[in-house]
Structures are given as C-alpha cells and as structure tokens.
Tab-separated table of C-alpha atoms and ligand atoms in Angstrom:
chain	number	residue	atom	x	y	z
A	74	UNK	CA	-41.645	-0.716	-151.343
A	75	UNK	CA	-40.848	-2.156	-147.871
A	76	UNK	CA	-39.253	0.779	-145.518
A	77	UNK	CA	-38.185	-0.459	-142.221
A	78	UNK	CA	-35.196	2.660	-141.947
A	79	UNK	CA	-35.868	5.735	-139.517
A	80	UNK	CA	-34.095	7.895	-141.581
A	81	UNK	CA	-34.800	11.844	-141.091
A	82	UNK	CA	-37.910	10.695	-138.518
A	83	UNK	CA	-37.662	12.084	-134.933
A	84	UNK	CA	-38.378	9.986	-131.717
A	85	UNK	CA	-39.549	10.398	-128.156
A	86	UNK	CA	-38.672	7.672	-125.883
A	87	UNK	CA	-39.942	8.163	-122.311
A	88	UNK	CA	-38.034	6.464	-119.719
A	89	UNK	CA	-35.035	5.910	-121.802
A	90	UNK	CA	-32.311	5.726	-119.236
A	91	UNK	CA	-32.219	2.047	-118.243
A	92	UNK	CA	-33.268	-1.707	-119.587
A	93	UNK	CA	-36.207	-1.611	-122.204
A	94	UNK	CA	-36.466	1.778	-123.049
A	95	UNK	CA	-32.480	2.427	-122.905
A	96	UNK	CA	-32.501	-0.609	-125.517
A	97	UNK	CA	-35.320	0.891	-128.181
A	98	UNK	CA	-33.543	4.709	-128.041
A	99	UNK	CA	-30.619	3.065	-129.884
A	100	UNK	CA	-32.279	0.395	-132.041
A	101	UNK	CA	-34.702	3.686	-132.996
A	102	UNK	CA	-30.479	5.557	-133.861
A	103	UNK	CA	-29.724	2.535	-135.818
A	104	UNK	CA	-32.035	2.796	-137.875
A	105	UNK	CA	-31.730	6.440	-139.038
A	106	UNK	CA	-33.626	8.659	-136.269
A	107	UNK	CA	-32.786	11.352	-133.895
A	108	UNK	CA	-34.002	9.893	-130.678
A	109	UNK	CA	-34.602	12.355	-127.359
A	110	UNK	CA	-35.330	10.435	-123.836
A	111	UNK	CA	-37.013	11.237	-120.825
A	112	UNK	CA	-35.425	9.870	-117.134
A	113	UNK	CA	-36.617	10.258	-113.860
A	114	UNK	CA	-33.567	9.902	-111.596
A	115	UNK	CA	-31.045	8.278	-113.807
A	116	UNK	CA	-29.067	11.089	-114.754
A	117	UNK	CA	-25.708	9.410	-115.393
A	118	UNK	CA	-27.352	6.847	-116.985
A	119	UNK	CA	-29.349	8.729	-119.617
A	120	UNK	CA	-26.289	10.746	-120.333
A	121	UNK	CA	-24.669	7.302	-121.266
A	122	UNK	CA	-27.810	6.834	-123.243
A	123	UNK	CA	-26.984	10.200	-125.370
A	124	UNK	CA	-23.360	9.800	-126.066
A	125	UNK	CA	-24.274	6.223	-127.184
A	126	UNK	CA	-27.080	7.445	-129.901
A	127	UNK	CA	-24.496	10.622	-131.034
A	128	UNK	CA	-21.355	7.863	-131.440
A	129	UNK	CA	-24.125	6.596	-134.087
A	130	UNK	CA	-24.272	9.706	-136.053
A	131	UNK	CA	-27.524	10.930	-134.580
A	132	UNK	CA	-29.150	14.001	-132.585
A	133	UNK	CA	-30.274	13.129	-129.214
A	134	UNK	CA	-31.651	15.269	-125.998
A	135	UNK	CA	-31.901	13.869	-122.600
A	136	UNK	CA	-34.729	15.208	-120.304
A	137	UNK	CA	-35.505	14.859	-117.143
A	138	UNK	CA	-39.029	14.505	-116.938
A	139	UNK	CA	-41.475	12.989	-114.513
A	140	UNK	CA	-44.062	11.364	-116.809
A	141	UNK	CA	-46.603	11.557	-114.210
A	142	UNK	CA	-46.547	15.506	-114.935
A	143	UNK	CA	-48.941	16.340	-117.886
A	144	UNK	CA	-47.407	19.722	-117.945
A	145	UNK	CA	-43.936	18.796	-118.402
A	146	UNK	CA	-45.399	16.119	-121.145
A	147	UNK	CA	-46.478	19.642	-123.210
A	148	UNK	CA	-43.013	21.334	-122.412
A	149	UNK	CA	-40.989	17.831	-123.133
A	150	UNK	CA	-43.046	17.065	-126.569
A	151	UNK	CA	-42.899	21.057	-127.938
A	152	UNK	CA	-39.062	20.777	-127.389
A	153	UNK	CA	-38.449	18.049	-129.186
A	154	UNK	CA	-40.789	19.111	-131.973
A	155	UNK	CA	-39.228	22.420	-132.436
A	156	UNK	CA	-35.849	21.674	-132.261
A	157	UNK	CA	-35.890	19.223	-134.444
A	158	UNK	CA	-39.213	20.340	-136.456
A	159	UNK	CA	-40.970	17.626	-136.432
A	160	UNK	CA	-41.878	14.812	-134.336
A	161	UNK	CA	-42.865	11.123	-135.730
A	162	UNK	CA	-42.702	8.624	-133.486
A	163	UNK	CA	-43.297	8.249	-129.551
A	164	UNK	CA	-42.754	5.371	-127.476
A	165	UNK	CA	-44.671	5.236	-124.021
A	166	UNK	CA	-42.118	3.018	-122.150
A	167	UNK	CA	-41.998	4.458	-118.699
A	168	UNK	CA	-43.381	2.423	-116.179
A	169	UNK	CA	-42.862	0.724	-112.425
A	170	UNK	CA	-43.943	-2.023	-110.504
A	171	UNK	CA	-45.073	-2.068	-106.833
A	172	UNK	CA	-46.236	-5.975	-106.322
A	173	UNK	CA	-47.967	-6.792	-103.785
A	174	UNK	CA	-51.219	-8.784	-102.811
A	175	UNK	CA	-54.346	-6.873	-102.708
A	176	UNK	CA	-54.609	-7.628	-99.036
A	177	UNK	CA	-51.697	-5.203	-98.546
A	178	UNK	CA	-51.569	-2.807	-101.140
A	179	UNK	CA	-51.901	0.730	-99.937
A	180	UNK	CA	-53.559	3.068	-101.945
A	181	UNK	CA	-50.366	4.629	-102.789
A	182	UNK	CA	-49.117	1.358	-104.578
A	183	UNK	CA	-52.174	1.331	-106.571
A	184	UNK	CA	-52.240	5.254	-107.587
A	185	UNK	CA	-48.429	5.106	-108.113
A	186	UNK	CA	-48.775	2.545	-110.570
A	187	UNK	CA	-51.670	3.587	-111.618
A	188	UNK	CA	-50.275	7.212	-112.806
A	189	UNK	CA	-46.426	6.296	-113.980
A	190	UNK	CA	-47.869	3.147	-116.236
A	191	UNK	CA	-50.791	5.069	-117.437
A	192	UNK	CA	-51.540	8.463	-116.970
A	193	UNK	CA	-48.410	8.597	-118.302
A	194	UNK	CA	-49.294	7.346	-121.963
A	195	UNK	CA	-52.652	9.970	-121.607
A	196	UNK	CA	-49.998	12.284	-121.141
A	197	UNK	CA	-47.426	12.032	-123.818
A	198	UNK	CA	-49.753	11.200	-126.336
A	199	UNK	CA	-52.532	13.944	-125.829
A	200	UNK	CA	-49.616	16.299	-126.278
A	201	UNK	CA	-48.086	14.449	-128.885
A	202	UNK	CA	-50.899	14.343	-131.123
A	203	UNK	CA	-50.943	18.007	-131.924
A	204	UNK	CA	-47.700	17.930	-134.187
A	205	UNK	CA	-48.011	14.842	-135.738
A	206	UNK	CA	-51.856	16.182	-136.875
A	207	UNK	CA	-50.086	19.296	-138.440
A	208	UNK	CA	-47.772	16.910	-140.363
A	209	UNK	CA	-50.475	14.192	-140.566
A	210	UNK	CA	-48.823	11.481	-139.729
A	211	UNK	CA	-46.941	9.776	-136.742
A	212	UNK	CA	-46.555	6.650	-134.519
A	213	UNK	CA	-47.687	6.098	-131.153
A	214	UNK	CA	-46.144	3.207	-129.613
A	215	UNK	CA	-47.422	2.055	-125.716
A	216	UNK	CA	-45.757	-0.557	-123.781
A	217	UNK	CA	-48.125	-2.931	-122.038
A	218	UNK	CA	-46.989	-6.010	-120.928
A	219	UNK	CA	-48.380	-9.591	-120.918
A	220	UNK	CA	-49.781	-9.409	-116.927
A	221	UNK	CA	-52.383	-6.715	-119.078
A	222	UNK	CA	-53.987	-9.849	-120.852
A	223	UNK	CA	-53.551	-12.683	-118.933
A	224	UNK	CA	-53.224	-11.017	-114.972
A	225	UNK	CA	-50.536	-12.241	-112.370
A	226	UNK	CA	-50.973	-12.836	-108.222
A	227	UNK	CA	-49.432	-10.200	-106.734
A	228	UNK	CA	-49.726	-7.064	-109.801
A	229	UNK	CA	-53.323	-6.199	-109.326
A	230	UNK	CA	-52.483	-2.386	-109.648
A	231	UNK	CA	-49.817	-2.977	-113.021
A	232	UNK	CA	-51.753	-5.102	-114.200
A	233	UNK	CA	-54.872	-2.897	-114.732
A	234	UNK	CA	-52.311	-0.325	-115.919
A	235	UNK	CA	-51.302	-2.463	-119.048
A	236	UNK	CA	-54.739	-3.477	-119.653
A	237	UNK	CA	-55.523	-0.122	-119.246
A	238	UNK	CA	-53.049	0.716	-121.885
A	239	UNK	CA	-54.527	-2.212	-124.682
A	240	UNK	CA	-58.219	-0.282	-124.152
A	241	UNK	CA	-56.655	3.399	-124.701
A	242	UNK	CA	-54.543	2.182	-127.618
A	243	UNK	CA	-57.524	1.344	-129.652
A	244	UNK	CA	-59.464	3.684	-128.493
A	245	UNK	CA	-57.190	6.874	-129.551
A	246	UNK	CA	-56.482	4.236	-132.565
A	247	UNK	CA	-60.053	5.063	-133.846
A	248	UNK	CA	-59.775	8.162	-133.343
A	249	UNK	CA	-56.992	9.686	-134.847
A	250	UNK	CA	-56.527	6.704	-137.698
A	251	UNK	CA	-58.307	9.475	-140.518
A	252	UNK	CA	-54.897	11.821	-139.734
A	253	UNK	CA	-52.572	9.423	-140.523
A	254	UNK	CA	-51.097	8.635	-136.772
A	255	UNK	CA	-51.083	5.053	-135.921
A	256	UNK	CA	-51.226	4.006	-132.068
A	257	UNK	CA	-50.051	0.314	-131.165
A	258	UNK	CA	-49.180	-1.327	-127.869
A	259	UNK	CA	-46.687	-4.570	-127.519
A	260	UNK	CA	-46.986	-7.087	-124.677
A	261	UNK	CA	-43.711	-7.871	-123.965
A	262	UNK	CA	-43.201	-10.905	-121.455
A	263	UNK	CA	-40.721	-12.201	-119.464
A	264	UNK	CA	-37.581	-9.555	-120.495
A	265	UNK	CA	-34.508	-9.597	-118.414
A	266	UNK	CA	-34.149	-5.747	-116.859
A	267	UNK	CA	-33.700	-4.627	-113.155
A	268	UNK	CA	-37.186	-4.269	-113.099
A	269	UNK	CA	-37.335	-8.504	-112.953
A	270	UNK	CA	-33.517	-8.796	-111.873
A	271	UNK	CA	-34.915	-9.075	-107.996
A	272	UNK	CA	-36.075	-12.902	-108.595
A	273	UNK	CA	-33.802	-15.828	-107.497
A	274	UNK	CA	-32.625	-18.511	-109.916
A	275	UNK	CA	-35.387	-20.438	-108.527
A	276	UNK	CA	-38.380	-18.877	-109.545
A	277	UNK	CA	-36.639	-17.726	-113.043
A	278	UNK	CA	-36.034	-20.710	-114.138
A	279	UNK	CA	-40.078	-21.799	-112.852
A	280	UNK	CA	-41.023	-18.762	-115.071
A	281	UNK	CA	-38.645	-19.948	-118.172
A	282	UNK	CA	-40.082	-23.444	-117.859
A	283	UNK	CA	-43.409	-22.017	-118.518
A	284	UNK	CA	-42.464	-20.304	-121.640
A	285	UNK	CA	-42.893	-22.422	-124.515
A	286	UNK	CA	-39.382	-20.927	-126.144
A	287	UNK	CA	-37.849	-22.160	-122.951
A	288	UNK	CA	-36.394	-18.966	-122.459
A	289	UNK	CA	-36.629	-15.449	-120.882
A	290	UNK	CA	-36.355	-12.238	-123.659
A	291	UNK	CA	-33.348	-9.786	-124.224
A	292	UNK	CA	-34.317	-6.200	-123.860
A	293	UNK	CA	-32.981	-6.047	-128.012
A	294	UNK	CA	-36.097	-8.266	-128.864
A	295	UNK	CA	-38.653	-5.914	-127.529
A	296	UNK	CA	-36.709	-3.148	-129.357
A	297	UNK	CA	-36.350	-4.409	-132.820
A	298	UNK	CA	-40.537	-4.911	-132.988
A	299	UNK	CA	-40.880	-1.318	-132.024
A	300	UNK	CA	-38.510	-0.252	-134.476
A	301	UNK	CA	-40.685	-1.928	-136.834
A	302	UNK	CA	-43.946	-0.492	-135.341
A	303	UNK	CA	-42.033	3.048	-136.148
A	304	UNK	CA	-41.369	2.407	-139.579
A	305	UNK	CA	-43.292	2.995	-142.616
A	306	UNK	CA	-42.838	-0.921	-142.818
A	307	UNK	CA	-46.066	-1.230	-140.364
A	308	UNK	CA	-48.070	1.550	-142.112
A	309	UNK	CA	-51.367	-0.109	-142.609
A	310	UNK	CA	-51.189	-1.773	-138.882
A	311	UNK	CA	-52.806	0.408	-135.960
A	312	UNK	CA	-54.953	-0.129	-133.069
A	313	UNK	CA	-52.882	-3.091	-132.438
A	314	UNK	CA	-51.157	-4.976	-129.300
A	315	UNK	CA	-48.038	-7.635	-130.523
A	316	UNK	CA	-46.985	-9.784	-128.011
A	317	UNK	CA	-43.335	-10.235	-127.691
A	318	UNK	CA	-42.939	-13.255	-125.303
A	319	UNK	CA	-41.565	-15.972	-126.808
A	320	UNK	CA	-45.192	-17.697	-126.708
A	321	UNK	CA	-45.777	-16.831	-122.944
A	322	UNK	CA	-49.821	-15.510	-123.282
A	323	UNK	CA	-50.952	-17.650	-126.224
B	699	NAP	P1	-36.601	-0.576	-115.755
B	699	NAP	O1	-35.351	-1.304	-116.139
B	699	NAP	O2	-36.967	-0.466	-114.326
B	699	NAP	O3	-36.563	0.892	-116.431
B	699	NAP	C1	-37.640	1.760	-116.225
B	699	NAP	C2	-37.412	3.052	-116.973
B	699	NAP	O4	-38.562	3.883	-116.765
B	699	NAP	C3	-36.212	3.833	-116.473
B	699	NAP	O5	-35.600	4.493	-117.558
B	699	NAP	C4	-36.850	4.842	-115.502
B	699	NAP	O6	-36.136	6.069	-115.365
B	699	NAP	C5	-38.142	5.132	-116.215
B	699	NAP	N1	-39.154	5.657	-115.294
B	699	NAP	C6	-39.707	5.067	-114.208
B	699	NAP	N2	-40.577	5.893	-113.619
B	699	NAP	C7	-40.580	7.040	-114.352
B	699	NAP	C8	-41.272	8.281	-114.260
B	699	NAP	N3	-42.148	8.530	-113.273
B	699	NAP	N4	-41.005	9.228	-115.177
B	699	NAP	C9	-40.121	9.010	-116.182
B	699	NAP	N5	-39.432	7.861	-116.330
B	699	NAP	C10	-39.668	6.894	-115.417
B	699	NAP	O7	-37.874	-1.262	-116.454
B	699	NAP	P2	-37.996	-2.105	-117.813
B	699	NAP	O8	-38.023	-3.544	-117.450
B	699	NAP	O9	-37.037	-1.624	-118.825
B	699	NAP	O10	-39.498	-1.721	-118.241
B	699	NAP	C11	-39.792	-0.758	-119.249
B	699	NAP	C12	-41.253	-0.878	-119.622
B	699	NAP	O11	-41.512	-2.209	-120.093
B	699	NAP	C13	-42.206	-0.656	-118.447
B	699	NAP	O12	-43.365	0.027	-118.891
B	699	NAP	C14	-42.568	-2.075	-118.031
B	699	NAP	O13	-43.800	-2.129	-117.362
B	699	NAP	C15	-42.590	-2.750	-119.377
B	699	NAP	N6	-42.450	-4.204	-119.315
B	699	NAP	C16	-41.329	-4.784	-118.805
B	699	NAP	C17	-41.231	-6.170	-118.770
B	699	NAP	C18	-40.013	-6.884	-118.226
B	699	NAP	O14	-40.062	-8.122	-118.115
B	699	NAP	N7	-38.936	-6.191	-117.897
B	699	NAP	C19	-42.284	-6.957	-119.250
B	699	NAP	C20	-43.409	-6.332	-119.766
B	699	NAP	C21	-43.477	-4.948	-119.803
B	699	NAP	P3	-35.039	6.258	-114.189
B	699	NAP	O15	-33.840	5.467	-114.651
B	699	NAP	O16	-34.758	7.706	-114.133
B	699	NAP	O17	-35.643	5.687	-112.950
C-alpha cells in the first residue's frame, strides 16, 4: 500500500533555520515526524523554526551546529538518535554560495564552498549511517542543485560541490543499498530564498524566461519531493537525483 505519512519516523534537517531547509523541517512535521535542525548563526530564526513544528503536534530540537565540523556531525546525529531512539531520515540541505569568476576566486571561496556544500553531506551521513544500519533502514536525502549538471559562469566552486554531491549519492547508494538505507539527491533550480533574493528584477525575469514553466520555484515545491523521498512511498528508488525546476536542466 502507498505510504507517503512520516508518522513515528525521526528527521535531521541541517541548515533548517531559513528558506529551503526552514520549508522541508515543517513539510517533514506535516506529515507525521519529529524533525530536529541544525543553524549556523540564525538563532532566532531556528527557534521560530521549532515553535512552528511543536504548534503541529511534533518533537523538535534546534542545534547549533557548524556542518563543516565532522565532530559536531557525530555529537548532533547521536543526540537526535538517542533522544528520540531512532533516526530515519536526514536531509543534507546546508549550503552557501560565494560566486565569482575563476579569475578572482580566492582559494578561500573555493574551500568555503567546497566544505559547507560538501564535506558537509560526508559528514552527516558517515555519522548517520551507523543508526540507521542498527535499525536497517533509513533515508539519506542531499541537496544538489541544477548548476551540478548543467554548470553556470560565475559558480565554478558550487558548482563542483553539487556535482560533487550527484557522484557521492550514488556512490554511498551502492554501498549501503543491501541495509536498507536509501541515499537520493534533488536538483532543485531556480527557488526563490535569500540565497537568490540579491538579483534585480532584470535578470529574474531573464532567468524565468528561460524556464520552460515560465516561472521561478517556491521553497514548498522543493519540500513536498523530499517529503516524498522520506517516505516509504519512494522505497524502491535510491541512488537517484530528481530535478525540481520546473523544466530548467532538461
Ligand atoms: P539560504 O536561504 O541561504 O539558507 C541556507 C541555510 O543553510 C540556512 O539555514 C543556514 O543557516 C544554513 N547554513 C549555511 N551554512 C551553514 C553551515 N556552515 N552550517 C550549518 N548550516 C549552515 O539558502 P537556500 O536557498 O534555502 O538553500 C538551501 C540549499 O538548497 C543549499 O544547499 C543550496 O545550495 C540549495 N539550492 C538552492 C537553490 C535556490 O535557488 N535557492 C537552488 C538549488 C539548490 P543560518 O541561518 O544559521 O545561516
């Protein structure tokens, strides 16, 4: 029978505080699970995050939690999996951008990139794996973007990141498929957050004209397929990377 609720699962969503990843902790409540985020700086913000997910009948944590530190990954996923004894689903959404053209991009553009947008997934899922083999099974969900397939001017440094992410997500897909974890990426496109509210009018409505749905995506769009990717209603998909774009990469 189809399953697409989250009821009694418990959820990890890095870089929860704001725009994509503030969007998918409470599409992940609505549909049934206890949903902890992780937050850099936003404080306030992922406090907001919290009380939203508890007004919805839920358990929620918020942690502050660089995701460039592997160590704090271990602390961050063990505290989630033993308060709430288990842990099924984690969603790899932290990330920056730092665009520039290679001409003058510092080495510290490209390693900061670099290490938020993808040392970060190594990091949350190596130590995520560990409980979800003792209860054989779990969902590993990595946010990549479109620049990862088809490359943009400008994102050199993210855009190795998210391609980055596509070649780890099948690659840990192989791996740990026999336990009963699933690992998928989505390539979300053009999505309207502060991390894309710098661009004038101008060159938003260049970028919408080039989408064949004519349109930029809502940060509820992106959610509601990674809701699905943590259900039991994707069971038999893994190793995968769904574009959410509104036909921007085909
Ligand atoms: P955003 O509005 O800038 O939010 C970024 C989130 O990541 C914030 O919650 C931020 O926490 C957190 N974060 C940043 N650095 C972190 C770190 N070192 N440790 C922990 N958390 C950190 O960005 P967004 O547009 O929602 O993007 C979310 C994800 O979607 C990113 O991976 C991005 O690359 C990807 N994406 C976005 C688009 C788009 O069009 N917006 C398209 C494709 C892919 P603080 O609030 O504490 O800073």
């Amino acid at each position: 029978m189809t399953n697409f609720s989250l009821e009694g699962k418990s959820c990890l969503v890095t870089g929860g505080s704001r725009g994509i990843g503030r969007a998918v902790a409470v599409a992940l409540a609505r549909a049934g699970a206890d949903v902890a985020i992780t937050y850099a700086r936003s404080a306030d913000a992922a406090e907001e995050v919290k009380a939203e997910i508890e007004a919805l009948g839920r358990r929620a944590m918020a942690i502050q939690a660089d995701a460039v530190d592997g160590k704090r990954a271990d602390e961050v996923i063990q505290q989630v999996a033993k308060e709430w004894e288990r842990l099924d689903v984690v969603v790899n959404n932290a990330g920056i951008t730092k665009d520039t053209l290679i001409m003058r991009m510092s080495e510290e553009q490209w390693d900061d990139v670099i290490t938020t947008n993808l040392k970060s997934v190594f990091n949350y899922s190596k130590a995520a794996i560990r409980p979800m083999m003792r209860q054989r099974s779990g969902s590993i969900i990595n946010v990549s973007s479109v620049v990862g397939i088809s490359g943009n001017a400008g994102q050199t440094n993210y855009a190795a990141s998210k391609a980055g992410i596509i070649g780890f997500t099948k690659s840990l897909a192989k791996e740990i498929a026999s336990r009963n974890i699933r690992v998928n990426a989505i390539a979300p496109g053009y999505i309207r957050t502060e991390m894309t509210g710098q661009l004038s009018e101008d060159v938003l409505k260049a970028i919408e004209s080039s989408i064949p749905m004519g349109r930029s995506g809502e940060s509820d769009e992106v959610a509601d397929t990674i809701v699905f990717l943590a259900s039991d209603a994707s069971r038999y998909i893994t190793g995968e990377t769904i574009r959410v774009d509104g036909g921007m990469a085909m």
